């Protein structure tokens, strides 16, 4: 293709006139004195009783058909009061209206002065509407209509405006009672009012007229430019050229500055608005995606001293750029929705025109003076709003190249569009979504850490869920084999993985499950137990029985104090929780009771790994609370072992100490700690005063805390050095009392 970026810029350069065919917005209203002949003053927000009074003095609104004026409630059902019977006074209202008219003038790009002449007051009640129609010239110089909806309580009644194949839907209802809404549009625009769902809608209708001689303003027409854009972009979309022969996307920087909060097609100004209005329908017709976004270029490098400035603030200038980062972010679609896409990188060959960032060097740098071995440096950031396009035929490759933070949200949005269109398998959106999903799988990160991070971030889960919605089971299975069964797995994937495996044929599902567990059980035994448990929830006993190989893989990989699968230095196995131990036993029971018994015996034979109090007791309680009758043998074995442990501890005598002797193994034999040990063993001594330097006091206090000795510590700061006051207490006995109460509670739950 010829220079696409330059040709694109040349066409847009011909779009000179800003403005659109409509303007809409809201403003803070200073309530006017609104008086209607036959009713009197009208309160705002509009009260239902006054709305009824207005309807009694209003007439059925007619509509024009050629030279005729007709009343037909099948075409227009609303009521009107002629402008001559309506009085609007108040200095603040005049200023409010003047400000609205100026906003309309700028938005419609009308040169010269215009004014608003009150034409009608319209009252819409529930069910009122007006079918599509065009306004006729009602006054000399009229070129457009202005609708101001006053504060009132209603729903429905959206205004639809159409012009040359474009359509906008404007909701003029405002919840805030101090706010009014307006919409203005050229008189030749087809427009309609949808039915009022509830309440009353009160609207002032103004004729917008040109002040002074000259031709009437016309809505902008970009037909020629749009046709050229459709031809250019359509050729790009259908091009069979190699990907490196044409840019993957076009980045067209805009003229005006916009903040992050202002990024919206509706907020574009001047020529930017005209270009967007021209480009939106052309891009859609040509099969291209269009976004509005911010582009940011960040440069850094080393700086040079110029020799000027003071000694403590020398002058610096940019020396050499050593690092650059070009990215597009803060995405916005033509309907002003904001997809949650991560930043996408772009390159200079995608700029349109090529010199669009010629003022990049004018960005103000921030300098850092030399420190230590590092010389002086600088960093500068350049930001512009831009229109971004790419062909839909290359959407998959473009988005996949942007990383998972771009491609997966874009795929999700595409699937939403497909489902909104009827979710028909085999239609173009379906094929496009499956193509993008395949491109995402192909471009998935290759290094293990990044792949696991994608799992933790939910990207893998989202892709599984999307592929299921697209009925792409083969893609799911391939992805499990290449990613989940190769170490890119986390607990966040379990729900989606189990759902996918549940849709696959039994043999394929069990093979993949065993592979996932084998690859990950050494690192995430608890997550693997949870996955196996989810996969046993089938009502088909034969399918559950087929999971024996996966169950064996989990059992063989459960911790035994030795690393079964070597892990990288930066990684450690995730400790099992009691809930995960219970999950494993429950899953084994659903598959093969013998495996469950083997697992329990393994737990009980490794007390250093499976602590009775910290792990097996709470697991036994969970199994007991959620168990079945009769109790499975494996659960019974575990429960009996835990009960024996509790009974042995309950049988120990429990009485407060008879004297002040306290047991404690002080892990030190220095002279100070020897004195401490003698004090602890003394049956008649309750307080020990240790007057010593801070270092020695701290040493003794540390050993007391390490030994968990029954001592309260305070510091007497009278005199030098300070004195560490050690007072014996009954903390060990009190702990045993609390433990006894807890043991009795646990025993009751286990027996009951």
XYZ file of C-alpha atoms in Angstrom, residues 132-643:
512
model
C -39.598 10.447 13.887
C -40.033 13.796 12.156
C -38.201 16.910 10.964
C -38.887 20.454 12.166
C -40.131 22.986 9.646
C -38.978 26.613 9.546
C -41.213 28.435 12.028
C -39.510 31.842 11.951
C -37.325 33.810 9.529
C -33.705 32.803 9.897
C -34.505 29.625 11.867
C -31.903 26.887 11.359
C -32.142 24.709 14.486
C -34.264 23.756 17.497
C -33.326 24.053 21.174
C -35.077 21.892 23.787
C -34.695 22.791 27.482
C -36.166 20.248 29.901
C -36.970 21.901 33.217
C -36.586 20.089 36.566
C -39.344 17.479 36.826
C -39.772 13.882 37.900
C -40.206 11.454 35.004
C -38.611 8.475 33.301
C -38.288 7.478 29.666
C -38.767 10.083 26.957
C -35.256 9.842 25.478
C -34.592 12.040 22.452
C -33.267 10.245 19.338
C -31.527 12.441 16.729
C -30.429 11.142 13.297
C -28.414 12.822 10.569
C -26.780 11.307 7.478
C -26.561 7.789 8.865
C -25.531 8.870 12.356
C -27.709 8.491 15.426
C -27.478 9.720 19.018
C -29.704 8.952 21.986
C -30.008 11.785 24.516
C -31.493 11.348 27.977
C -32.604 14.776 29.219
C -33.773 13.608 32.633
C -31.774 14.884 35.603
C -32.056 13.610 39.171
C -30.657 16.813 40.662
C -33.544 19.313 41.131
C -31.238 22.304 40.637
C -30.111 21.068 37.229
C -31.757 21.401 33.803
C -30.838 19.643 30.555
C -30.796 20.848 26.968
C -30.380 19.518 23.448
C -30.065 21.438 20.191
C -30.032 20.075 16.623
C -30.245 21.327 13.074
C -33.783 21.598 11.741
C -33.198 19.057 8.964
C -32.264 16.326 11.477
C -34.771 13.517 11.865
C -35.657 13.179 15.533
C -38.174 11.498 17.814
C -39.213 11.403 21.459
C -39.611 7.932 22.946
C -42.627 7.261 25.180
C -42.645 8.664 28.699
C -42.561 5.710 31.084
C -43.774 7.584 34.164
C -44.317 11.100 35.492
C -44.474 14.434 33.645
C -41.867 16.033 31.358
C -41.932 19.833 30.977
C -39.929 21.228 28.065
C -39.333 24.698 26.625
C -38.979 24.651 22.824
C -36.962 27.462 21.220
C -36.380 28.337 17.595
C -32.691 29.100 17.033
C -32.394 31.880 14.462
C -29.507 33.633 12.782
C -29.055 37.291 13.730
C -28.271 39.413 10.680
C -28.104 38.661 6.952
C -26.360 35.702 5.339
C -27.007 32.067 4.513
C -28.537 29.852 7.157
C -26.061 27.656 9.032
C -26.026 24.049 7.876
C -25.022 20.844 9.615
C -21.498 19.832 8.629
C -21.246 17.368 5.745
C -18.102 15.243 5.531
C -19.413 12.943 2.816
C -16.411 13.325 0.489
C -13.850 12.819 3.233
C -15.782 9.867 4.627
C -15.845 8.153 1.235
C -12.090 8.614 0.852
C -11.515 7.291 4.381
C -13.710 4.259 3.760
C -11.737 3.450 0.617
C -8.351 3.913 2.304
C -9.162 2.111 5.537
C -11.152 -0.606 3.774
C -8.105 -1.414 1.677
C -6.024 -1.593 4.854
C -8.559 -3.931 6.436
C -8.602 -6.313 3.454
C -4.916 -6.005 2.561
C -3.004 -9.244 2.018
C 0.345 -7.505 2.447
C 2.790 -8.937 4.964
C 2.247 -7.559 8.491
C 5.570 -5.727 8.437
C 4.672 -3.884 5.207
C 1.886 -1.793 6.778
C 1.509 -0.387 10.287
C -0.402 -2.521 12.790
C -2.347 0.554 13.890
C -2.640 4.271 13.195
C -2.052 6.831 15.928
C -3.424 10.291 15.070
C -2.579 12.921 17.741
C -5.219 15.611 18.251
C -4.758 19.374 18.321
C -6.278 20.290 21.678
C -5.028 19.300 25.125
C -7.221 16.999 27.231
C -6.774 15.724 30.746
C -7.279 12.123 31.771
C -10.758 12.972 33.068
C -11.675 14.698 29.779
C -10.982 11.749 27.492
C -14.367 11.303 25.805
C -15.596 11.713 22.248
C -18.347 14.001 23.545
C -15.722 16.296 25.085
C -13.641 16.850 21.940
C -13.197 20.456 20.835
C -13.080 22.323 17.537
C -11.452 20.467 14.672
C -10.841 17.428 16.881
C -14.610 17.013 17.230
C -15.098 17.415 13.470
C -12.443 14.809 12.676
C -13.938 12.339 15.156
C -17.430 12.916 13.757
C -16.127 12.234 10.262
C -14.045 9.239 11.285
C -16.507 7.311 13.483
C -18.867 6.165 10.678
C -16.019 5.790 8.158
C -14.002 3.506 10.434
C -17.038 1.369 11.202
C -17.940 1.016 7.506
C -14.339 0.171 6.592
C -14.121 -2.515 9.282
C -11.734 -0.751 11.646
C -11.785 -0.347 15.412
C -11.585 3.252 16.620
C -10.556 4.425 20.091
C -9.805 7.743 21.724
C -6.902 7.533 24.168
C -3.949 9.319 25.697
C -0.488 8.695 24.325
C 2.475 9.183 26.605
C 6.131 9.282 25.611
C 8.612 9.069 28.467
C 12.302 9.674 27.770
C 15.276 9.536 30.093
C 19.014 9.685 29.728
C 22.110 11.590 30.787
C 22.382 15.367 31.033
C 25.250 17.751 30.327
C 26.492 20.706 32.358
C 26.494 23.957 30.379
C 28.836 25.794 32.735
C 26.305 28.422 33.761
C 24.324 28.845 36.956
C 25.453 29.034 40.579
C 27.758 26.467 42.167
C 24.805 24.964 44.079
C 22.430 25.051 41.086
C 24.362 24.471 37.861
C 22.672 24.691 34.462
C 21.919 21.355 32.784
C 20.701 20.425 29.341
C 19.547 17.193 27.721
C 22.512 15.137 26.605
C 21.545 11.757 25.169
C 18.283 9.815 25.366
C 19.041 6.288 26.588
C 15.562 4.970 27.383
C 12.147 5.628 25.807
C 8.693 4.314 26.565
C 5.842 4.950 24.106
C 2.397 3.781 25.194
C -1.317 4.404 24.697
C -3.628 4.315 27.695
C -6.961 5.534 29.149
C -9.033 4.052 26.349
C -12.433 5.358 25.275
C -14.829 3.923 22.669
C -17.015 6.044 20.341
C -19.987 5.510 22.672
C -17.780 7.012 25.435
C -17.613 3.757 27.369
C -14.194 2.979 28.818
C -12.837 -0.544 28.299
C -10.521 -1.741 31.082
C -7.505 -2.274 28.844
C -3.925 -1.922 29.968
C -1.562 0.428 28.093
C -0.582 -0.614 24.568
C 2.847 0.220 23.141
C 3.130 2.048 19.820
C 5.978 2.973 17.505
C 6.978 5.943 15.383
C 5.991 4.236 12.096
C 2.381 4.131 13.354
C 2.146 7.919 13.781
C -0.038 9.852 11.353
C 1.466 12.035 10.081
C 5.063 10.967 10.687
C 5.975 14.333 12.246
C 2.958 14.418 14.570
C 5.206 14.495 17.641
C 7.651 17.050 16.266
C 7.205 19.123 19.423
C 8.377 16.240 21.625
C 11.683 17.985 22.293
C 9.778 20.958 23.713
C 8.594 18.902 26.694
C 10.144 20.299 29.866
C 12.723 17.869 31.292
C 13.319 17.224 34.974
C 17.032 17.105 35.810
C 18.793 15.197 38.567
C 22.308 16.245 39.485
C 25.181 13.803 39.743
C 25.264 11.675 42.904
C 28.021 9.265 43.872
C 29.119 7.339 40.794
C 26.026 8.369 38.820
C 26.233 11.380 36.510
C 23.587 14.019 35.944
C 20.405 12.683 34.338
C 17.041 13.850 33.025
C 13.522 12.554 32.457
C 10.724 14.142 30.490
C 7.153 13.127 29.752
C 5.119 14.151 26.732
C 1.364 13.507 26.578
C -1.287 14.058 23.905
C -4.762 12.772 23.156
C -4.979 10.691 19.996
C -7.354 8.698 17.826
C -6.260 5.070 17.463
C -7.343 2.736 14.659
C -6.582 -0.815 13.609
C -8.251 -3.184 11.107
C -10.629 -5.691 12.617
C -8.986 -8.356 10.495
C -5.795 -7.690 12.467
C -7.484 -7.066 15.792
C -6.378 -10.395 17.214
C -2.710 -9.909 16.390
C -2.695 -6.246 17.458
C -4.338 -6.854 20.801
C -2.417 -10.045 21.532
C 0.829 -8.162 20.926
C -0.231 -5.655 23.595
C -0.160 -8.246 26.367
C -2.840 -9.933 28.446
C -3.931 -6.711 30.132
C -5.019 -5.457 26.695
C -6.089 -8.594 24.859
C -8.169 -10.395 27.503
C -10.406 -7.373 28.366
C -10.808 -6.707 24.626
C -11.826 -10.331 24.076
C -14.346 -10.069 26.908
C -15.858 -6.926 25.330
C -16.041 -8.698 21.963
C -17.865 -11.651 23.511
C -20.316 -9.252 25.168
C -21.038 -7.776 21.718
C -21.516 -11.255 20.283
C -23.915 -12.214 23.066
C -25.846 -8.952 22.715
C -26.242 -9.724 18.994
C -27.826 -13.097 19.735
C -24.832 -15.349 20.552
C -25.091 -17.330 17.310
C -22.338 -19.904 16.811
C -20.645 -19.489 13.462
C -21.489 -15.818 12.886
C -18.695 -13.302 12.144
C -18.372 -12.085 15.744
C -18.110 -15.677 16.959
C -15.312 -16.423 14.501
C -13.593 -13.160 15.394
C -13.740 -13.903 19.128
C -12.400 -17.431 18.694
C -9.626 -16.081 16.486
C -8.647 -13.554 19.134
C -8.761 -16.247 21.839
C -6.433 -18.411 19.733
C -4.054 -15.482 19.231
C -4.026 -14.857 22.993
C -3.190 -18.510 23.667
C -0.410 -18.419 21.079
C 1.044 -15.211 22.491
C 0.762 -16.243 26.145
C 3.895 -15.353 28.160
C 6.676 -17.920 28.061
C 8.583 -17.355 31.299
C 7.195 -19.239 34.283
C 6.995 -16.305 36.696
C 4.936 -14.165 34.295
C 2.655 -17.086 33.470
C 1.969 -17.686 37.146
C 1.351 -13.990 37.666
C -1.216 -14.106 34.857
C -2.929 -16.901 36.752
C -2.885 -14.931 40.029
C -4.273 -11.870 38.218
C -7.241 -13.886 36.951
C -6.284 -13.643 33.266
C -6.199 -17.436 32.856
C -9.523 -17.805 34.660
C -11.092 -15.175 32.406
C -9.783 -16.845 29.249
C -11.171 -20.236 30.313
C -14.578 -18.691 31.027
C -14.638 -16.842 27.699
C -13.660 -19.932 25.720
C -16.441 -21.899 27.396
C -18.942 -19.237 26.345
C -17.605 -19.620 22.800
C -17.878 -23.431 23.061
C -14.147 -23.704 22.355
C -13.439 -26.862 24.361
C -10.484 -27.849 22.198
C -8.869 -24.489 22.884
C -9.504 -24.939 26.607
C -7.998 -28.407 26.663
C -4.949 -27.275 24.717
C -4.491 -24.355 27.084
C -4.701 -26.582 30.160
C -2.109 -28.949 28.718
C 0.331 -26.197 27.726
C -0.117 -23.891 30.715
C -1.870 -25.301 33.786
C -0.097 -28.657 33.463
C 3.202 -26.858 32.974
C 3.294 -24.951 36.249
C 1.184 -21.907 35.296
C -1.526 -22.602 37.849
C -3.020 -21.049 40.962
C -5.984 -21.478 43.261
C -7.794 -18.671 41.415
C -8.076 -20.996 38.394
C -9.933 -23.789 40.204
C -13.517 -22.777 39.487
C -12.917 -22.234 35.772
C -10.692 -25.319 35.450
C -13.253 -27.582 37.096
C -15.980 -26.159 34.850
C -13.906 -26.813 31.725
C -12.958 -30.332 32.812
C -16.609 -31.044 33.538
C -17.460 -30.348 29.887
C -14.679 -32.523 28.448
C -14.985 -36.261 27.773
C -14.148 -38.295 30.875
C -10.847 -39.732 29.683
C -9.512 -36.409 28.399
C -10.653 -34.594 31.559
C -9.041 -37.099 33.938
C -5.766 -37.084 32.003
C -5.568 -33.306 32.152
C -6.517 -33.195 35.843
C -3.834 -35.712 36.747
C -1.284 -33.718 34.728
C -2.233 -30.441 36.449
C -2.019 -31.987 39.935
C 1.265 -33.784 39.223
C 2.877 -30.576 37.966
C 1.701 -28.368 40.832
C 1.085 -30.423 43.983
C 4.629 -29.935 45.273
C 4.118 -26.158 45.200
C 0.394 -25.775 45.854
C -0.911 -28.923 47.559
C -3.911 -27.152 49.040
C -4.983 -25.611 45.730
C -4.671 -29.023 44.054
C -6.836 -30.560 46.801
C -9.455 -27.892 46.163
C -9.352 -28.556 42.418
C -9.772 -32.313 42.891
C -12.686 -31.718 45.252
C -14.441 -29.478 42.709
C -13.975 -32.141 40.053
C -15.686 -34.789 42.227
C -18.996 -32.951 42.297
C -20.341 -34.835 39.281
C -23.482 -36.900 39.870
C -22.001 -39.655 37.703
C -20.291 -42.263 39.968
C -18.358 -43.644 36.996
C -16.890 -40.220 36.242
C -15.851 -39.803 39.891
C -14.286 -43.267 39.930
C -12.261 -42.355 36.838
C -10.428 -39.764 38.936
C -8.347 -42.392 40.765
C -5.154 -41.537 38.903
C -5.584 -37.831 39.802
C -6.296 -38.777 43.421
C -3.144 -40.913 43.538
C -1.160 -38.000 42.117
C -2.463 -35.749 44.898
C -1.798 -38.326 47.620
C 1.742 -38.985 46.375
C 2.463 -35.270 46.220
C 1.142 -34.248 49.639
C 3.893 -32.959 51.969
C 5.937 -35.584 53.812
C 8.782 -33.416 55.032
C 10.829 -33.869 51.875
C 10.682 -31.996 48.572
C 9.094 -34.395 46.086
C 9.415 -32.039 43.116
C 12.439 -29.705 43.178
C 11.367 -26.066 43.241
C 13.290 -22.954 42.156
C 15.260 -21.160 44.853
C 12.760 -18.295 44.868
C 9.793 -20.545 45.515
C 8.570 -22.449 48.574
C 5.639 -24.833 48.995
C 2.476 -23.207 50.253
C 1.567 -24.650 53.699
C -1.603 -26.696 53.927
C -4.518 -25.362 55.953
C -6.966 -27.446 57.948
C -9.685 -26.673 55.387
C -7.453 -27.968 52.593
C -6.710 -31.175 54.537
C -10.464 -31.644 54.907
C -10.902 -30.937 51.167
C -8.358 -33.614 50.305
C -10.014 -36.240 52.532
C -13.468 -35.375 51.168
C -12.245 -35.615 47.580
C -10.552 -38.979 48.249
C -13.738 -40.327 49.849
C -15.783 -39.422 46.786
C -13.317 -41.280 44.556
C -12.049 -44.266 46.564
C -12.431 -44.840 50.295
C -9.165 -46.797 50.361
C -7.226 -43.770 49.142
C -8.868 -41.652 51.840
C -7.759 -44.113 54.542
C -4.213 -44.119 53.186
C -4.191 -40.328 53.292
C -5.360 -40.239 56.917
C -2.752 -42.792 57.960
C -0.131 -40.691 56.229
C -1.242 -37.576 58.114
C -1.137 -39.381 61.456
C 2.283 -40.895 60.796
C 3.902 -37.511 60.171
C 3.153 -35.376 63.272
C 6.035 -33.016 62.457
C 4.335 -32.185 59.156
C 0.661 -32.573 60.115
C 0.428 -31.076 63.581
C -2.411 -32.581 65.581
C -3.582 -29.380 67.259
C -2.872 -26.936 64.456
C -3.973 -28.993 61.443
C -5.619 -32.356 62.063
C -7.914 -31.329 64.950
C -9.588 -28.462 63.027
C -9.705 -30.689 59.913
C -11.456 -33.416 61.926
C -13.952 -30.865 63.209
C -14.692 -29.705 59.651
C -15.159 -33.290 58.477
C -17.387 -34.063 61.447
C -19.551 -30.972 60.926
C -19.941 -31.597 57.185
C -19.926 -35.397 57.297
C -22.422 -38.091 56.405
C -24.002 -40.945 58.287
C -22.624 -43.564 58.538
C -19.223 -42.033 59.162
C -16.613 -43.148 56.602
C -13.793 -45.280 58.000
C -11.122 -42.701 57.106
C -12.927 -39.923 58.976
C -13.540 -42.282 61.887
C -9.825 -43.099 62.071
C -8.868 -39.433 62.087
C -11.530 -38.547 64.642
C -10.474 -41.331 67.005
C -6.813 -40.315 66.810
C -7.700 -36.717 67.602
C -9.955 -37.806 70.462
